[in-house]
XYZ file of C-alpha atoms in Angstrom:
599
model
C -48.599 78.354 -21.286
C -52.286 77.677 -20.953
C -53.964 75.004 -19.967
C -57.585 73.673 -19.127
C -56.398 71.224 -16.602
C -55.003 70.099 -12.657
C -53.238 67.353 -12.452
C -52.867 65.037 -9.034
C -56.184 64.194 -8.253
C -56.464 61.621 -5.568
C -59.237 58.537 -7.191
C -59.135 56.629 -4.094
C -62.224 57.840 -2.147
C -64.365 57.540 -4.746
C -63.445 53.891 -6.874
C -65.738 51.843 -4.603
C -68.554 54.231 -5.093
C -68.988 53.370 -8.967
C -68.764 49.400 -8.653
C -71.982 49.132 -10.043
C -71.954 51.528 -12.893
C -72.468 50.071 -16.042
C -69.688 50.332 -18.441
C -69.806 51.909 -22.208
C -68.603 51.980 -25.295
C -66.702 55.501 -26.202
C -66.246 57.549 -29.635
C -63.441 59.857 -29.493
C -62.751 62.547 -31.603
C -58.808 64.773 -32.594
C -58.812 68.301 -33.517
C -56.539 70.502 -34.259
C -54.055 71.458 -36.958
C -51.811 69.212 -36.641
C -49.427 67.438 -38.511
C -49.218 63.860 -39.894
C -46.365 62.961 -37.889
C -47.512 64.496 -34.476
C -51.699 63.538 -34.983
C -50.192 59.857 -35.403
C -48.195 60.330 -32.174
C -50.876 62.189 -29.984
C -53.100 58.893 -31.138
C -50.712 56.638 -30.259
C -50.351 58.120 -26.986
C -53.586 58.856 -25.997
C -55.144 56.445 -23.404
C -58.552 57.712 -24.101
C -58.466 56.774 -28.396
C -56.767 53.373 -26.903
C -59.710 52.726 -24.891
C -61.782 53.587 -28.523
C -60.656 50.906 -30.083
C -60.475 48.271 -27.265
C -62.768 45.302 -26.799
C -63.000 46.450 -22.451
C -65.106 48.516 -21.382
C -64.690 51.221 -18.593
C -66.942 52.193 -16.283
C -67.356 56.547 -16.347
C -65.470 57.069 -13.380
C -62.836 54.879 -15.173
C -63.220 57.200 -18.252
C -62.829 60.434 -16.033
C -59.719 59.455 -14.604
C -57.790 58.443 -18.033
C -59.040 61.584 -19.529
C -56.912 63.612 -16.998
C -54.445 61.559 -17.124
C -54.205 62.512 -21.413
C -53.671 65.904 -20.528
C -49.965 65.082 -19.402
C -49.570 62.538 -21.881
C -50.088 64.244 -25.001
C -48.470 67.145 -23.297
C -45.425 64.944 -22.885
C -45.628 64.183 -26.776
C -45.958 68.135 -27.313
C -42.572 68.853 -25.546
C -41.166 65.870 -27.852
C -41.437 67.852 -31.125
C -40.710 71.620 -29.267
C -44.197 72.736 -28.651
C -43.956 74.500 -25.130
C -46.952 76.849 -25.410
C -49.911 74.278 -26.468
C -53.288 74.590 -25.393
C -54.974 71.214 -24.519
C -58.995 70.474 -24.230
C -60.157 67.317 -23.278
C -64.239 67.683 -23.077
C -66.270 64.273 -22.298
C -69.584 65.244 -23.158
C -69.300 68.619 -23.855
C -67.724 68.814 -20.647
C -63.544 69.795 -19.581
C -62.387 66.506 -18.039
C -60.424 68.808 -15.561
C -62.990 70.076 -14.120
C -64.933 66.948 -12.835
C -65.085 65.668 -9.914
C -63.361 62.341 -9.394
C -66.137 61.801 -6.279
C -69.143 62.507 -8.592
C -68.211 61.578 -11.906
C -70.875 61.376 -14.592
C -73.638 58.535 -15.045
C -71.891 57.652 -18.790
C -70.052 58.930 -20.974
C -70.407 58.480 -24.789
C -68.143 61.036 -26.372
C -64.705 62.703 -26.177
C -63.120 65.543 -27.938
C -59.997 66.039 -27.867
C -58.298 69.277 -29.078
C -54.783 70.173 -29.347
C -53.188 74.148 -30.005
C -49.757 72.965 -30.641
C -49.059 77.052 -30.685
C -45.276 77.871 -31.929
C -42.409 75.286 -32.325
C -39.131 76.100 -30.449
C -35.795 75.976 -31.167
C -33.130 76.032 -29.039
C -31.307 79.451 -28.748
C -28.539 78.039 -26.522
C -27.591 74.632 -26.417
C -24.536 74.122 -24.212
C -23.124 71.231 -22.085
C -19.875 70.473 -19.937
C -17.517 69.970 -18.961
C -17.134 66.727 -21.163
C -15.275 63.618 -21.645
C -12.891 63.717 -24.279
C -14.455 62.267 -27.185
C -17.711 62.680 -26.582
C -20.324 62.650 -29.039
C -23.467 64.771 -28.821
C -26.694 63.900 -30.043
C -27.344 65.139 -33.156
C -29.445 68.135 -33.036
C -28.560 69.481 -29.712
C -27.113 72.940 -31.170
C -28.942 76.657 -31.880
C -31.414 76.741 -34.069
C -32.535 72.893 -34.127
C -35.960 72.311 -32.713
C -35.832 72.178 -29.203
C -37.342 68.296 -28.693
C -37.490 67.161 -24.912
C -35.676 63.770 -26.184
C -32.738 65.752 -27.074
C -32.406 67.194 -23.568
C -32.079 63.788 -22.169
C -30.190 61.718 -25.057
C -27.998 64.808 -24.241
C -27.483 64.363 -20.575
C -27.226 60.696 -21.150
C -24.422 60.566 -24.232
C -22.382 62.888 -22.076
C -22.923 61.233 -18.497
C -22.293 57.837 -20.404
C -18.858 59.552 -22.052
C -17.810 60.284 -18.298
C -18.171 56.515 -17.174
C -16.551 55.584 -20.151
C -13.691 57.044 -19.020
C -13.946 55.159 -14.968
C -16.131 58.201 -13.659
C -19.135 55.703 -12.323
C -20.777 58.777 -10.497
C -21.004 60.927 -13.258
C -24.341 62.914 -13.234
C -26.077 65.839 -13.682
C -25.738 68.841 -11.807
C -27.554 71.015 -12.456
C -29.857 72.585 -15.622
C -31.135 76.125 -16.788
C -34.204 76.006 -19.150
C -35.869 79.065 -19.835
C -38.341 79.660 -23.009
C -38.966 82.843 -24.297
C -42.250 82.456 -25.839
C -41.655 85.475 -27.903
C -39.239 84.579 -29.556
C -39.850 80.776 -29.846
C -36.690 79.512 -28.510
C -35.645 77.456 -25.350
C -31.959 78.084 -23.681
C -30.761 74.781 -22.320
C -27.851 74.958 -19.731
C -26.657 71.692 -18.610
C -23.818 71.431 -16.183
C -22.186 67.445 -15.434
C -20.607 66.777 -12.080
C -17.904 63.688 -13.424
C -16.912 62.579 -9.709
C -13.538 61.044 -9.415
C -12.299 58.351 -11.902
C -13.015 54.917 -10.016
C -11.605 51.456 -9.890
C -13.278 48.304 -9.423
C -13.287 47.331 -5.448
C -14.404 44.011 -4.275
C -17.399 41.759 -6.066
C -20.132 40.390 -3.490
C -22.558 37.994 -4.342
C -25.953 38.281 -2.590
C -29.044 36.048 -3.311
C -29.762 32.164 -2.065
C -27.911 30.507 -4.755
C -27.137 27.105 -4.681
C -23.699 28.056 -6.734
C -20.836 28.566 -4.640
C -19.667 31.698 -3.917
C -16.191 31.925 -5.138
C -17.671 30.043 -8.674
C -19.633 32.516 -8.872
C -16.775 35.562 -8.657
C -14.302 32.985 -10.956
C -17.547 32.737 -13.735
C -18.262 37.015 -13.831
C -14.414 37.793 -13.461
C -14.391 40.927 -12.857
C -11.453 42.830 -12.704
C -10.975 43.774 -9.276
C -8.739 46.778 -8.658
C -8.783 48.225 -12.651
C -10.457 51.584 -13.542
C -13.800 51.200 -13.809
C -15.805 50.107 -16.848
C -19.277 49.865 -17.560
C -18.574 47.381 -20.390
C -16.857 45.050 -17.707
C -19.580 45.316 -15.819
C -21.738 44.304 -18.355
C -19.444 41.450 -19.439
C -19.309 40.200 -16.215
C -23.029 39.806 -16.188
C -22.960 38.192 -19.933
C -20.431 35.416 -18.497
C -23.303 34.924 -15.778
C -26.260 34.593 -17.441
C -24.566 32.861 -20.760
C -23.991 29.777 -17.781
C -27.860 28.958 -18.026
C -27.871 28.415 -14.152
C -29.553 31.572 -13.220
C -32.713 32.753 -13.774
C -31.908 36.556 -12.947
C -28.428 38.441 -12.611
C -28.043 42.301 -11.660
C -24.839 43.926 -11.333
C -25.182 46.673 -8.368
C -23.086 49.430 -8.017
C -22.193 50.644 -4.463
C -24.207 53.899 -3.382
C -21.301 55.310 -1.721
C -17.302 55.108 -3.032
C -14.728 53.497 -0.766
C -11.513 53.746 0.148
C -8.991 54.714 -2.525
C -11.699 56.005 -4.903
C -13.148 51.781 -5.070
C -16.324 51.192 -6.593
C -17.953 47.645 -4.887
C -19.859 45.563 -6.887
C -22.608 43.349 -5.688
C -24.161 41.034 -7.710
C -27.320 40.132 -7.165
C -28.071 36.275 -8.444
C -31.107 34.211 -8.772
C -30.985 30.435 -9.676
C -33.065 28.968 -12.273
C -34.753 25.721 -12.022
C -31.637 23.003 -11.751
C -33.146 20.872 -14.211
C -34.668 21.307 -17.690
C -35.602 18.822 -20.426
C -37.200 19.531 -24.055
C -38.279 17.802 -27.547
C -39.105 18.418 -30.927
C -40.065 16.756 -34.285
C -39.628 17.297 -37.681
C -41.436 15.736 -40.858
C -40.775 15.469 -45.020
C -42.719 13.356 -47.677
C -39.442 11.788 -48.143
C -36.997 11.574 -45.293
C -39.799 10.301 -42.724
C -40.266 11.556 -38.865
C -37.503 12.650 -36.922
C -37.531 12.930 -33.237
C -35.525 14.592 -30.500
C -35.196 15.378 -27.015
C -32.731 16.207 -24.305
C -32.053 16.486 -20.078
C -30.202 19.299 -19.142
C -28.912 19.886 -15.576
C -27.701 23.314 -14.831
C -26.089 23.089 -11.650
C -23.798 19.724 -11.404
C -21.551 19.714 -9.036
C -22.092 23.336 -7.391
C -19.938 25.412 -10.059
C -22.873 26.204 -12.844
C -21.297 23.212 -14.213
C -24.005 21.944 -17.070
C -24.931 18.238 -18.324
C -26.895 17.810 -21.272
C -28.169 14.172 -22.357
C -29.460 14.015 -25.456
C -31.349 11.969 -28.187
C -32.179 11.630 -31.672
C -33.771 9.323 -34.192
C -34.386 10.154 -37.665
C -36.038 7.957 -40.857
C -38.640 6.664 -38.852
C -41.035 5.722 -41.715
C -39.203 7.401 -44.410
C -37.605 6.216 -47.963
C -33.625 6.790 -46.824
C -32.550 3.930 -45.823
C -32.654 2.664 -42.222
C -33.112 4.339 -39.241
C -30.808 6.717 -37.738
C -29.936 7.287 -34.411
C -28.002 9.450 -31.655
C -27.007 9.191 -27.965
C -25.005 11.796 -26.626
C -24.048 13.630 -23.544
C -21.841 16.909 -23.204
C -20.358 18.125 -19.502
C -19.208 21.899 -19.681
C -17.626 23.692 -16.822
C -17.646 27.023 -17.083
C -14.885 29.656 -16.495
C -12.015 26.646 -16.421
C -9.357 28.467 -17.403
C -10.122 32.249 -17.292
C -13.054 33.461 -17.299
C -14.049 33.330 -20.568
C -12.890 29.648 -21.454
C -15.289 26.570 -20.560
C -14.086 23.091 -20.551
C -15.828 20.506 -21.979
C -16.026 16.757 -22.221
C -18.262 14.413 -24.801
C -19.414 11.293 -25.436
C -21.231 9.704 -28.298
C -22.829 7.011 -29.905
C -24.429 7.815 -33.464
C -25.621 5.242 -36.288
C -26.161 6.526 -40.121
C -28.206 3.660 -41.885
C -28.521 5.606 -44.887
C -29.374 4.495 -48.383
C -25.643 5.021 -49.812
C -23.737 4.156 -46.475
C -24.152 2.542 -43.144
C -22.067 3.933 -40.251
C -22.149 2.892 -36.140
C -19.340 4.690 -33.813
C -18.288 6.120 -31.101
C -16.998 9.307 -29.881
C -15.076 10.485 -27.167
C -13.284 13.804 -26.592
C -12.460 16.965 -24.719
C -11.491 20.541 -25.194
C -11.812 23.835 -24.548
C -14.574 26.340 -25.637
C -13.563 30.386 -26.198
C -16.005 32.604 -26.321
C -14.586 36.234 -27.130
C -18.410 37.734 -26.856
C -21.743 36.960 -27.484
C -21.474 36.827 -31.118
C -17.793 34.919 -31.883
C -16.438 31.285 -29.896
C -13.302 29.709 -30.935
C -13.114 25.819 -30.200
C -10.250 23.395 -30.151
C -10.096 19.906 -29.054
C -9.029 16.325 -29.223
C -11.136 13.443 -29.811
C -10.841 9.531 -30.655
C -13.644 7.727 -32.934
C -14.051 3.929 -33.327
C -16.153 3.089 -36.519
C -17.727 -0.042 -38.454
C -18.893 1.648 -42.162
C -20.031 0.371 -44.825
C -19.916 1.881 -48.848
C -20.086 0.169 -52.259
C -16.414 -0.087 -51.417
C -16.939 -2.413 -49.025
C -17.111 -3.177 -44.926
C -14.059 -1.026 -43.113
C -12.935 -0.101 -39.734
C -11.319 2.706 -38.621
C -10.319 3.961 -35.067
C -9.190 7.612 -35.508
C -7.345 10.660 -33.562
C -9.071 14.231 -34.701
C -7.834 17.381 -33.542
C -11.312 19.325 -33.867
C -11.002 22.919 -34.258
C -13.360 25.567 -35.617
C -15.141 28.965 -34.577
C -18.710 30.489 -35.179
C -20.045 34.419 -35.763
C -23.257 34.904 -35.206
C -24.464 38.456 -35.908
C -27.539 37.323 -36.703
C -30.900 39.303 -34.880
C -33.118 36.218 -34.281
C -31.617 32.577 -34.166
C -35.017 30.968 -35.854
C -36.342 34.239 -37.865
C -33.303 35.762 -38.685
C -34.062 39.347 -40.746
C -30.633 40.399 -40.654
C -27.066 40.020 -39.803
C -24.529 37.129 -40.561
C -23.641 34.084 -39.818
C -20.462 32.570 -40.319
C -19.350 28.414 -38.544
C -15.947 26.997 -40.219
C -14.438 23.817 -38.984
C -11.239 22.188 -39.654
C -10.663 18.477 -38.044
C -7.153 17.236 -38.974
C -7.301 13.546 -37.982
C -4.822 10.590 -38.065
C -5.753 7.103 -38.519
C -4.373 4.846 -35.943
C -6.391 1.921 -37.925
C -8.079 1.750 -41.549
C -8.852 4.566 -43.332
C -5.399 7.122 -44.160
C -4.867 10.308 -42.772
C -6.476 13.482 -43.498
C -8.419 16.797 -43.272
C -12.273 17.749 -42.768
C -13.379 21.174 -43.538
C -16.612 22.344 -43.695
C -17.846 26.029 -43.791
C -21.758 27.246 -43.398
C -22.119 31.443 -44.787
C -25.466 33.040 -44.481
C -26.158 36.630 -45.074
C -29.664 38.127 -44.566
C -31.209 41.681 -45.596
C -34.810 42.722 -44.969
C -36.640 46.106 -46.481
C -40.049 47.520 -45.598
C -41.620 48.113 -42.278
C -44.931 46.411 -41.749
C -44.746 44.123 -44.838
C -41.195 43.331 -45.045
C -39.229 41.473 -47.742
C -36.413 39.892 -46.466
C -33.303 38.330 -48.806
C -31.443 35.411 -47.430
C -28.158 33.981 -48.823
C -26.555 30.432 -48.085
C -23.284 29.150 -49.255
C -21.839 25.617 -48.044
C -18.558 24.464 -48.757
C -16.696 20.939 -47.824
C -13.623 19.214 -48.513
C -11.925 15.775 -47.566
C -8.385 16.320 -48.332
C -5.707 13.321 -47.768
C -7.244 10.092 -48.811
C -8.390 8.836 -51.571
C -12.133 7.966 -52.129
C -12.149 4.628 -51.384
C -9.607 5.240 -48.484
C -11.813 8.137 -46.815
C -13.937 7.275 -43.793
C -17.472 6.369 -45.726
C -19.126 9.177 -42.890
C -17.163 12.009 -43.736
C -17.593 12.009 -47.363
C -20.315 14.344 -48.555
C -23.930 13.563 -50.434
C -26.204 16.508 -52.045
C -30.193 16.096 -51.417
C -32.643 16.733 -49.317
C -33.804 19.539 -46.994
C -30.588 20.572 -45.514
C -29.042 21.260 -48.668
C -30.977 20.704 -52.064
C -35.037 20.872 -51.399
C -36.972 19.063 -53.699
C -34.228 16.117 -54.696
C -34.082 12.848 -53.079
C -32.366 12.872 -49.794
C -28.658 11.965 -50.665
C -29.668 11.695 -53.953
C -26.245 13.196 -55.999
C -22.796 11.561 -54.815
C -20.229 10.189 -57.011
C -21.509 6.921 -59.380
C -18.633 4.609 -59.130
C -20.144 2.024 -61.899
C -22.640 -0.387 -61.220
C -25.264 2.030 -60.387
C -23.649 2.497 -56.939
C -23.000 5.739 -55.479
C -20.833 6.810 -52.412
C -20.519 9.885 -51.286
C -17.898 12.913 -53.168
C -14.838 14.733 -51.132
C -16.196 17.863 -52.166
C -19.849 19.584 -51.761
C -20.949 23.443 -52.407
C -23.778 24.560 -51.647
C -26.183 27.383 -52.760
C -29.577 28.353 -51.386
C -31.685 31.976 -51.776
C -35.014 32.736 -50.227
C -37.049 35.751 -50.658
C -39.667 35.922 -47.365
C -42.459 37.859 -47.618
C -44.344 39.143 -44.767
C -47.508 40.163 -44.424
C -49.392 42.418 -41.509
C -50.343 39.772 -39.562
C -48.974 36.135 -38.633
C -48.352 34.842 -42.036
C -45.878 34.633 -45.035
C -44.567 33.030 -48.079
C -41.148 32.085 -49.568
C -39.904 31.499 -52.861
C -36.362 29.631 -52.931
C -33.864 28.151 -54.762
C -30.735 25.636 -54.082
C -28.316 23.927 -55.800
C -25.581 21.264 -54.937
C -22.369 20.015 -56.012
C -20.796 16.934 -55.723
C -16.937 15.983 -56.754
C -14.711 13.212 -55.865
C -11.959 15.718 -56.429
C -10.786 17.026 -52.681
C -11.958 21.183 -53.745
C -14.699 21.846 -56.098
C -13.304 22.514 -59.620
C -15.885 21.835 -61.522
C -15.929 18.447 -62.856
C -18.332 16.823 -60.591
C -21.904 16.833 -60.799
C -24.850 19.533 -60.128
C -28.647 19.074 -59.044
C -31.353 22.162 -58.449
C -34.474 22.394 -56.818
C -36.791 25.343 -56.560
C -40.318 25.922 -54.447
C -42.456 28.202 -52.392
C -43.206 27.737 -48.800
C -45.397 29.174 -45.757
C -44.718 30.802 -42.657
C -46.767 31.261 -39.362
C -45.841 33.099 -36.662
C -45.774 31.868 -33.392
C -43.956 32.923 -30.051
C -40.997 30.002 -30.404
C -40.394 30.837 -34.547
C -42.573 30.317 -37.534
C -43.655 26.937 -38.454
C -42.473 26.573 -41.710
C -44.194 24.734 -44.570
C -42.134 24.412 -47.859
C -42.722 22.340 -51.205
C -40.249 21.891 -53.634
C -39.512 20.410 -56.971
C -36.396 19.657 -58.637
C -35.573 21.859 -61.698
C -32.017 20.023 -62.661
C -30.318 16.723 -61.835
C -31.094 12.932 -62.468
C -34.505 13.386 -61.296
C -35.387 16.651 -62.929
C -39.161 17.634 -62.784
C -40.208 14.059 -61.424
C -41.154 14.396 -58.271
C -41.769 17.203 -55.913
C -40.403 17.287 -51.627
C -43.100 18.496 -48.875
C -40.663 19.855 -45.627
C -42.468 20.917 -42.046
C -40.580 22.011 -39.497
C -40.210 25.080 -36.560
C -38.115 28.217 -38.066
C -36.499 29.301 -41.089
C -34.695 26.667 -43.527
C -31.711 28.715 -42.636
């Protein structure tokens, strides 16, 4: 191959030399026939057409040394799509950037040309690998006659060295590897031979770092499986069940240089604690429903175990047209790893107060349970908890003091909590609960479904899809606890309506809340290039005082457009809304702000 350059030139000698050199501007020029594809790949990996279009200047002796640098670069790119006989010219004014001196650079430089031979594309001619893991899959591509792309060679060596440790062989590597290209024929024989080492088993986890987490909390949280065949998914778990604690600010999961005894694999991992104490707020406004504040004290590290305390508190209505003021008081102890490794305990207590236009509520909550969580996507939770309650309805004052058995379980598949493009999401509870005063037994169920799609690159279009369901099932309306009985409205459920505007009318122009509620909402988010996009949306609500939907309760519908604006922690999200069906069709419209999506 042949090739105007040398690589390894030393710039030391020479940077304090140029201090005072002025720095330019620089136009840069591509030639060569190239295609789309590859011309838009050279660019993006040239560090010389970055420089074009960057607001910094570079001194020439800067200029010099990024212009040799371009020669591997772009080479690099070249081997990507096959080209192994390219001829590469880099010429700063009019002159080969190889050939100047990084000690006497020139005075400026105004102009680079860049020009690119790609010459002949290979393919491979032989394209073999092994020995290999049962099951493995190679990358597709890697056979005879498919163009003979560097990336291929190591996907390759990495699929198959990845199959190996699959399979408990942590020292799998490569061996050794035959390339040769025979230029005149335009093909590239690849030869790779894997060494698998022995199959391993998991020897003894050490912790290293200054952590103020004990030691053996620390090998109880990442349980790992000490004495099974190696796994790198275990190993990767075992980090998760780290991190997912909160309490550290780095983990790394080291794997012993050398094996041990009886083909064991130690494990050191390598911890870093965060700060033991964190605290945060946020805010929320509508036209209709007022300010709502919120903040919370979290501290990471309790008692020594990674054990977390969060205090929190909310207020909600403050200056708003739904009733009272609303307010929250909560705190939430989780231990970690309780039970096995992958089941936290936790303990709660809460005091909340609904003053809202339909219904006043003041109780509070104690429980426990336990907290599976199968991965990173999917947690199971079960419970028990006891509620004290003073409620108020068009039925009436009532106390209640009841026993729930809290259970429910949440998927999230979604890519970004705040922003999500696409994925699922899936939370269903189910709180059986026995009244030991007031009120009669019963069930709550509630299920939240969202389903997102996005299309398009740059200016994507993304679909999202929301379907709520609830049910009280057990007693009747006026026996039902006035706080679990459901309201449509507002800009958790119907935008553009009245915050729990639709419930059931029980005569007299009073309304309480149904046993039923559905719940439809559809976005379509727009994107554009830069920071900023638009919604269009639509929701609808049901109310019944039937325990399942069937129909013969009542609907409302709202419709509107909204804004988005990207920033690091989620859009901020602007939406207005009118109602389109309902009591209060067409009179009125809803203004929402708030951080993230709607849903």
């Amino acid at each position: 191959m042949s090739r105007g350059w040398v690589c390894n030139r030393s710039l030391i000698a020479a940077s304090m030399l140029l201090l005072g050199t002025p720095a330019l501007a620089l136009d840069v020029d591509l030639q060569g026939a190239l295609s789309e594809e590859l011309r838009t790949d050279i660019e993006g990996g040239s560090l010389l057409i970055e420089q074009s279009t960057a607001e910094t200047e570079m001194t020439p002796q800067e200029l010099v040394s990024i212009a040799q640098a371009d020669y591997k670069r772009i080479l690099a790119v070249l081997y990507d799509y096959g080209y192994y006989g390219a001829v590469i010219g880099i010429k700063l004014d009019g002159r080969e950037a190889s050939s100047i001196k990084s000690v006497s650079p020139p005075s400026s430089v105004a102009r680079a040309d860049i020009s690119v031979t790609p010459g002949n594309q290979f393919r491979f001619g032989t394209a073999e690998v092994g020995p290999l893991a049962p099951g493995t899959t190679l990358p597709e591509g890697f056979r005879s006659g498919e163009t003979a792309k560097l990336s291929l060679l190591r996907d390759t060596v990495s699929a198959t060295t990845n199959a190996w440790r699959d399979r408990g062989h942590a020292k799998a590597k490569l061996e050794s590897q035959r390339l040769t290209a025979r230029h005149n024929e335009g093909t590239l024989n690849a030869t790779l031979r894997l060494d698998p080492g022995p199959r391993l088993r998991f020897g003894d986890l050490k912790v290293a770092g200054n952590s103020a987490v004990r030691t053996e909390r620390i090998l109880e949280i990442a349980g790992l499986p000490t004495g099974t065949v190696y796994s790198p998914d275990e190993l990767q778990d075992a980090a998760n069940r780290l991190r997912r604690t909160g309490t550290f600010s780095s983990v790394a999961m080291i794997e012993a240089e050398e094996v041990g005894p009886g083909d064991e694999l130690g494990i050191t991992a390598r911890v870093a604690d965060d700060k033991p104490r964190r605290f945060g707020f946020g805010g929320e406004i509508s036209t209709i429903e007022g300010l709502s504040l919120s903040a919370f004290w979290v501290h990471r590290n309790l008692f020594g175990g990674a054990e977390r305390l969060r205090i929190e508190a909310e207020i909600e209505g403050i200056g708003g047209d739904t009733g009272g003021t609303d307010f929250l008081l909560g705190a939430r102890y989780q231990r970690p790893a309780t039970f096995n490794e992958d089941t936290d305990l936790y303990i709660l207590g809460e005091v909340e107060q609904q003053d809202e236009i339909n219904f006043f509520s003041r109780q509070a909550t104690i429980g426990a349970g336990i907290e599976r969580i199968a991965s990173d996507k999917r947690t199971y939770r079960l419970g028990v908890a006891l509620r004290r309650a003073n409620t108020r309805d068009a039925f009436g004052d009532d106390q209640y003091t009841l026993f729930m058995v809290p259970a429910g379980t949440t998927f999230d598949y979604r890519d970004r909590i705040l922003d999500a493009r696409k994925g699922y999401y899936l939370n269903a509870d189910l709180t059986p609960f026995y009244a030991l005063q007031g009120a009669d037994n019963g069930l709550l169920t509630s299920v939240d479904a969202r389903v997102y799609r996005t299309i398009g690159d740059v200016r994507t279009t993304t679909f999202a899809l929301r379907g709520q369901l609830g049910s009280v099932l057990g007693p009747s309306l006026s026996d039902a606890p006035a706080d679990f009985l459901f309201y449509s409205g507002g800009g958790d459920t119907v935008r553009g309506h009245d915050y729990q505007s639709l419930g059931v009318d029980v005569g007299g122009g009073q309304i309480v809340g149904g046993r039923s509620f559905l719940g439809l909402s559809a976005e379509v988010r727009f994107r554009s290039a830069g920071s900023l996009g638009y919604v269009g949306f639509f929701d609808a609500g049901y109310i019944g005082d039937e325990s399942f939907p069937d129909g013969s309760g009542e609907w409302q519908s709202g419709a509107g457009v909204g804004l988005r604006y990207d920033t690091p922690i989620g859009p901020i999200r602007l939406d207005v809304a009118v109602p389109t069906s309902g009591d209060d069709d067409g009179s009125s419209f809803q203004v929402y702000i708030g951080i993230g999506q709607a849903f």
